[in-house]
């Protein structure tokens, strides 16, 4: 049974407070290139000019896509308010954003905005908008609609947990002319360009913002997307219908017209085995869990002729954050280094997941732009770990655990449920004499323990397609909350922040990547974070489907998707 | 009778108030707070909000007021059947309940019917059959029903009746057929308890002298068991029935999870974990009303089954 919503991974951009800084953006070159890219035409009739997908088959028009997710514990549909990733997958096909992000390169490309310029101080973004876009209620998409939407999102306040972060420091949107809008911030806010590609900053019809936040959350929203919302019953079912006159996707999709599918039906199945059973029985077309599908279930799926699709989720890998404050064993750098050497990441990947599952090589996922392979620093070395602990004065007692001044080397690890991974980790570090104390806590307990510092380890991860994402957890010049603050002493924090500042201060990819490479190395060497595993989104796909695509954040992109009868 | 009823209804109202108040107290004694939990679901720490944003969201859920004021305004609103806004789900509590209560009510109704059929059926049969091995098996079977975990039974039912035979849907709440399997998995443990109590009750009753009298009068076994034994044997189970029906809500948590039914059981579990006070309060109230009503009905049924139990106050 799923006990609670995981307090992680629900978002693509984490909360780091009012003084958040994104990466500084090229004001000339990039914008010009994007403007050029936007110049090519965008009128293709999907049916008249079928796009070959998959193995060169001709897409079929029609059919209903049935998706089963595991749960919806947020119960909202308004893209501007939703943080629940499964719902955002649906939002992506319901509402459009000013920009889009290439899942391969992480590049920001035009969508509802044809081009844009960024002021030299990176505080003003001027978007030139497409002129052929309408919302499904018939109203026109223009500069005023963008202003209404952004003002509306800011007015949502903390009802939009992600909006708070994405539009942090928002000053105003100004209508320059019917199809030009300027979005300005109180200070440099380079992260906004990536944020403008998210579902959270999707532009909804102006009338939508006349409804109360509650009405919008309950589904009284109108977008300009590929599908319209027919029916939304929180946590129970969602039904989307094809919009026949849709013709304004970004260049990242092949089908530049309306969807092939007539409708998308969503149900929620909490039990993994039941969800997979439904896929095999043909009752659903996509089994979409939050955690990777087990190897046994994968074998059932492939044996039935269906397929497994995976997407490496860019951003922070699953990492453990230590509490290095005084009085905790991790306050000694030697203990942190020893702990790092005691983790056998290769066997973790193949045991908890399956043979061939990617082994983590950095605090950043390998699909993140700016990622650097640090596997040399992440090798399994129990002998080295033991000698480091000896050196630190922790000697092995008769029970196999290490002691210093009569105190056992015991670490409190806060977890939501007793997973295979946590138990394996406990077993791995036990071999060097560390007692990993798995403490199962509810979300409420965890928040309290974090605040009081009564823990040694907790885990975290975040999805975002830029190396600067690490800063949202570890850059103490912006992070104010306990989990981040407890990972570094003052000197380390200064150095870490310096690396982030260096990475943010330049637009040159090589220079940025170099700064982040140094940062990734430093974070591991200092024991600021311990990478544990890479994160994959794994879904089961019916053999009837072709043209499946992920967005950069691992959401569903249904433009090219079609179902054979 | 009227006075008895009034007293009982009065007692019931006190129970409802006490349940409501105790829930409020417990949820407010828990560490953390609903807003912090809601934000942490989206990985935003409450420390990272601006004071204005924090004030706005707290005011929205009425959390800016002192606890005692929150309690009285919630109580007052609840008396007007206004349960406020859920803090974890982005919906009014009344909407959430309107969506989910009918589902759980149907599920519970099915489960109670199955429980009665199962419990009474097995116990009646155990008392009826004469062949000793069959009697032993029938009276021991309920022990298995009590011991097997219902989530496992649920998964087994899905595998056999949904995936292999295709008779019933494995998920959702579309059509009455989708309620059968979850109701069976819920009814099994409760029905088994019922069967255990009724079986031993039958054993006792059938040894009573009045049964011997009935036999001596030349009544058939069928008549004796149905007309004379069942009535008396059923008395202890009636008390139990009141409790078992109330546990339908707890049983629903598991059945709803396994069978992917969006009902009140799962909602209750999720709401407790996210400290969603308004939702928990409303569910507790609904469950308390159910519990109190069922027990009132049971109490009123006693005199009908056994005239010796009178509701008339004793004469001094």
mmCIF file of C-alpha atoms in Angstrom, chain A residues 1-11 13-18 70-76 81 83-84 154-159 161-162 164-165 168 213-214 217-218 232-236 267-271 273-278 281 283 300 442-445 447-448 450-451 460-462 473 478-483, chain B residues 30-54 56-58 60-61 85-92 95-96 98-100 103 151-152 154-155 158-159 162-163 168-174 179 253-263 266 269-275:
data_model
loop_
_atom_site.group_PDB
_atom_site.id
_atom_site.type_symbol
_atom_site.label_atom_id
_atom_site.label_comp_id
_atom_site.label_asym_id
_atom_site.label_seq_id
_atom_site.Cartn_x
_atom_site.Cartn_y
_atom_site.Cartn_z
ATOM 1 C CA UNK A 1 0.000 0.000 0.000
ATOM 2 C CA UNK A 2 1.256 3.444 -0.740
ATOM 3 C CA UNK A 3 1.506 5.215 2.502
ATOM 4 C CA UNK A 4 2.000 8.785 1.520
ATOM 5 C CA UNK A 5 2.958 11.016 -1.310
ATOM 6 C CA UNK A 6 6.708 10.971 -1.715
ATOM 7 C CA UNK A 7 8.023 14.339 -0.710
ATOM 8 C CA UNK A 8 10.293 14.518 -3.663
ATOM 9 C CA UNK A 9 10.421 14.344 -7.416
ATOM 10 C CA UNK A 10 7.039 15.878 -7.770
ATOM 11 C CA UNK A 11 8.546 18.881 -9.290
ATOM 12 C CA UNK A 13 12.372 22.929 -10.168
ATOM 13 C CA UNK A 14 12.813 23.058 -6.450
ATOM 14 C CA UNK A 15 12.071 25.761 -3.987
ATOM 15 C CA UNK A 16 15.084 27.785 -3.151
ATOM 16 C CA UNK A 17 13.672 31.017 -1.982
ATOM 17 C CA UNK A 18 13.343 34.559 -3.090
ATOM 18 C CA UNK A 70 -0.520 5.015 -9.519
ATOM 19 C CA UNK A 71 -2.314 7.809 -7.689
ATOM 20 C CA UNK A 72 -3.274 11.441 -7.591
ATOM 21 C CA UNK A 73 -2.820 12.688 -4.071
ATOM 22 C CA UNK A 74 -3.033 16.349 -4.997
ATOM 23 C CA UNK A 75 -6.418 16.285 -6.689
ATOM 24 C CA UNK A 76 -6.009 19.371 -8.833
ATOM 25 C CA UNK A 81 -1.294 24.973 -9.488
ATOM 26 C CA UNK A 83 2.885 19.932 -8.713
ATOM 27 C CA UNK A 84 1.900 16.239 -8.998
ATOM 28 C CA UNK A 154 1.546 35.176 -9.088
ATOM 29 C CA UNK A 155 -1.817 35.936 -7.444
ATOM 30 C CA UNK A 156 -2.167 32.222 -6.663
ATOM 31 C CA UNK A 157 0.659 32.633 -4.152
ATOM 32 C CA UNK A 158 1.535 29.389 -2.413
ATOM 33 C CA UNK A 159 -1.453 27.653 -4.039
ATOM 34 C CA UNK A 161 3.968 25.750 -5.073
ATOM 35 C CA UNK A 162 6.047 25.721 -8.245
ATOM 36 C CA UNK A 164 6.213 30.651 -6.291
ATOM 37 C CA UNK A 165 9.655 29.517 -7.389
ATOM 38 C CA UNK A 168 10.089 34.552 -7.978
ATOM 39 C CA UNK A 213 -8.294 29.013 -7.370
ATOM 40 C CA UNK A 214 -10.530 26.209 -6.044
ATOM 41 C CA UNK A 217 -8.133 23.297 -9.349
ATOM 42 C CA UNK A 218 -11.361 21.350 -9.780
ATOM 43 C CA UNK A 232 -11.940 15.560 -14.107
ATOM 44 C CA UNK A 233 -12.754 13.675 -10.955
ATOM 45 C CA UNK A 234 -9.871 14.093 -8.552
ATOM 46 C CA UNK A 235 -7.920 10.896 -7.975
ATOM 47 C CA UNK A 236 -10.473 8.865 -9.877
ATOM 48 C CA UNK A 267 -7.419 5.880 -14.249
ATOM 49 C CA UNK A 268 -5.409 5.342 -11.071
ATOM 50 C CA UNK A 269 -4.292 1.884 -9.996
ATOM 51 C CA UNK A 270 -2.275 1.815 -6.790
ATOM 52 C CA UNK A 271 -1.154 -1.833 -6.915
ATOM 53 C CA UNK A 273 0.690 -6.061 -10.080
ATOM 54 C CA UNK A 274 -2.868 -5.012 -10.869
ATOM 55 C CA UNK A 275 -1.685 -2.173 -13.093
ATOM 56 C CA UNK A 276 0.596 -4.481 -15.050
ATOM 57 C CA UNK A 277 -2.195 -7.084 -15.216
ATOM 58 C CA UNK A 278 -4.460 -4.488 -16.770
ATOM 59 C CA UNK A 281 -5.224 -7.751 -20.420
ATOM 60 C CA UNK A 283 -7.572 -2.734 -20.573
ATOM 61 C CA UNK A 300 5.761 -10.271 -18.039
ATOM 62 C CA UNK A 442 5.684 10.041 8.225
ATOM 63 C CA UNK A 443 6.033 13.278 6.326
ATOM 64 C CA UNK A 444 5.030 15.207 9.441
ATOM 65 C CA UNK A 445 7.664 13.487 11.584
ATOM 66 C CA UNK A 447 9.691 17.741 8.774
ATOM 67 C CA UNK A 448 9.975 17.930 12.546
ATOM 68 C CA UNK A 450 14.720 17.865 9.902
ATOM 69 C CA UNK A 451 14.036 21.031 11.771
ATOM 70 C CA UNK A 460 16.435 13.749 -2.037
ATOM 71 C CA UNK A 461 16.187 14.142 -5.769
ATOM 72 C CA UNK A 462 14.901 16.696 -8.223
ATOM 73 C CA UNK A 473 19.555 21.900 -2.602
ATOM 74 C CA UNK A 478 19.933 30.692 -1.474
ATOM 75 C CA UNK A 479 18.837 27.628 0.541
ATOM 76 C CA UNK A 480 17.528 28.438 3.993
ATOM 77 C CA UNK A 481 15.957 25.172 5.098
ATOM 78 C CA UNK A 482 17.507 22.475 7.246
ATOM 79 C CA UNK A 483 18.221 19.579 4.852
ATOM 80 C CA UNK B 30 0.740 16.152 15.887
ATOM 81 C CA UNK B 31 4.034 17.730 14.923
ATOM 82 C CA UNK B 32 4.325 19.853 11.801
ATOM 83 C CA UNK B 33 1.349 21.517 10.178
ATOM 84 C CA UNK B 34 -0.864 20.985 7.119
ATOM 85 C CA UNK B 35 0.598 23.831 5.098
ATOM 86 C CA UNK B 36 4.183 22.676 5.629
ATOM 87 C CA UNK B 37 3.124 19.164 4.620
ATOM 88 C CA UNK B 38 1.304 20.349 1.547
ATOM 89 C CA UNK B 39 4.338 22.374 0.486
ATOM 90 C CA UNK B 40 6.710 19.495 1.208
ATOM 91 C CA UNK B 41 4.634 17.367 -1.169
ATOM 92 C CA UNK B 42 5.898 19.752 -3.817
ATOM 93 C CA UNK B 43 9.367 19.854 -2.221
ATOM 94 C CA UNK B 44 8.989 23.454 -1.150
ATOM 95 C CA UNK B 45 10.086 24.218 2.385
ATOM 96 C CA UNK B 46 7.896 26.520 4.383
ATOM 97 C CA UNK B 47 10.957 28.586 5.333
ATOM 98 C CA UNK B 48 11.396 29.471 1.681
ATOM 99 C CA UNK B 49 8.040 31.274 1.351
ATOM 100 C CA UNK B 50 7.859 35.019 1.785
ATOM 101 C CA UNK B 51 5.905 36.128 4.890
ATOM 102 C CA UNK B 52 3.169 37.482 2.606
ATOM 103 C CA UNK B 53 2.806 34.167 0.774
ATOM 104 C CA UNK B 54 2.741 32.261 4.041
ATOM 105 C CA UNK B 56 -2.036 34.280 2.375
ATOM 106 C CA UNK B 57 -2.097 30.479 2.385
ATOM 107 C CA UNK B 58 -2.649 30.259 6.144
ATOM 108 C CA UNK B 60 -7.043 30.658 3.120
ATOM 109 C CA UNK B 61 -7.264 27.565 5.323
ATOM 110 C CA UNK B 85 -11.546 23.306 2.300
ATOM 111 C CA UNK B 86 -9.240 20.310 2.197
ATOM 112 C CA UNK B 87 -5.649 21.306 2.878
ATOM 113 C CA UNK B 88 -4.057 18.445 0.946
ATOM 114 C CA UNK B 89 -6.496 18.129 -1.944
ATOM 115 C CA UNK B 90 -7.324 21.288 -3.828
ATOM 116 C CA UNK B 91 -11.077 20.830 -3.304
ATOM 117 C CA UNK B 92 -13.821 21.628 -0.793
ATOM 118 C CA UNK B 95 -17.099 17.965 -2.969
ATOM 119 C CA UNK B 96 -14.592 15.287 -2.076
ATOM 120 C CA UNK B 98 -19.876 13.793 -2.451
ATOM 121 C CA UNK B 99 -17.561 12.134 -4.959
ATOM 122 C CA UNK B 100 -16.403 9.364 -2.690
ATOM 123 C CA UNK B 103 -18.735 4.574 -3.712
ATOM 124 C CA UNK B 151 -4.982 -7.558 0.708
ATOM 125 C CA UNK B 152 -3.654 -10.975 -0.252
ATOM 126 C CA UNK B 154 -7.898 -9.269 -2.870
ATOM 127 C CA UNK B 155 -4.886 -9.809 -5.117
ATOM 128 C CA UNK B 158 -8.109 -10.262 -9.028
ATOM 129 C CA UNK B 159 -5.714 -12.823 -10.457
ATOM 130 C CA UNK B 162 -10.368 -10.767 -13.310
ATOM 131 C CA UNK B 163 -7.244 -11.766 -15.172
ATOM 132 C CA UNK B 168 -15.288 -9.190 -12.822
ATOM 133 C CA UNK B 169 -13.324 -5.959 -13.417
ATOM 134 C CA UNK B 170 -10.098 -5.660 -11.447
ATOM 135 C CA UNK B 171 -10.268 -1.934 -10.776
ATOM 136 C CA UNK B 172 -12.525 1.042 -10.434
ATOM 137 C CA UNK B 173 -16.129 1.438 -9.456
ATOM 138 C CA UNK B 174 -18.002 1.275 -12.751
ATOM 139 C CA UNK B 179 -18.008 -4.035 -6.304
ATOM 140 C CA UNK B 253 -8.923 1.268 3.214
ATOM 141 C CA UNK B 254 -7.344 -1.981 2.061
ATOM 142 C CA UNK B 255 -10.010 -3.022 -0.428
ATOM 143 C CA UNK B 256 -10.030 0.406 -2.024
ATOM 144 C CA UNK B 257 -6.266 0.390 -2.378
ATOM 145 C CA UNK B 258 -6.022 -3.090 -3.866
ATOM 146 C CA UNK B 259 -8.953 -2.582 -6.224
ATOM 147 C CA UNK B 260 -8.070 1.031 -7.094
ATOM 148 C CA UNK B 261 -11.388 2.361 -5.890
ATOM 149 C CA UNK B 262 -11.468 6.007 -5.051
ATOM 150 C CA UNK B 263 -13.471 5.967 -1.839
ATOM 151 C CA UNK B 266 -8.278 5.577 1.144
ATOM 152 C CA UNK B 269 -5.699 7.220 5.288
ATOM 153 C CA UNK B 270 -4.200 9.872 3.018
ATOM 154 C CA UNK B 271 -5.844 12.708 4.917
ATOM 155 C CA UNK B 272 -4.454 11.527 8.248
ATOM 156 C CA UNK B 273 -0.924 11.327 6.847
ATOM 157 C CA UNK B 274 -1.115 14.805 5.399
ATOM 158 C CA UNK B 275 -2.791 16.182 8.536
#
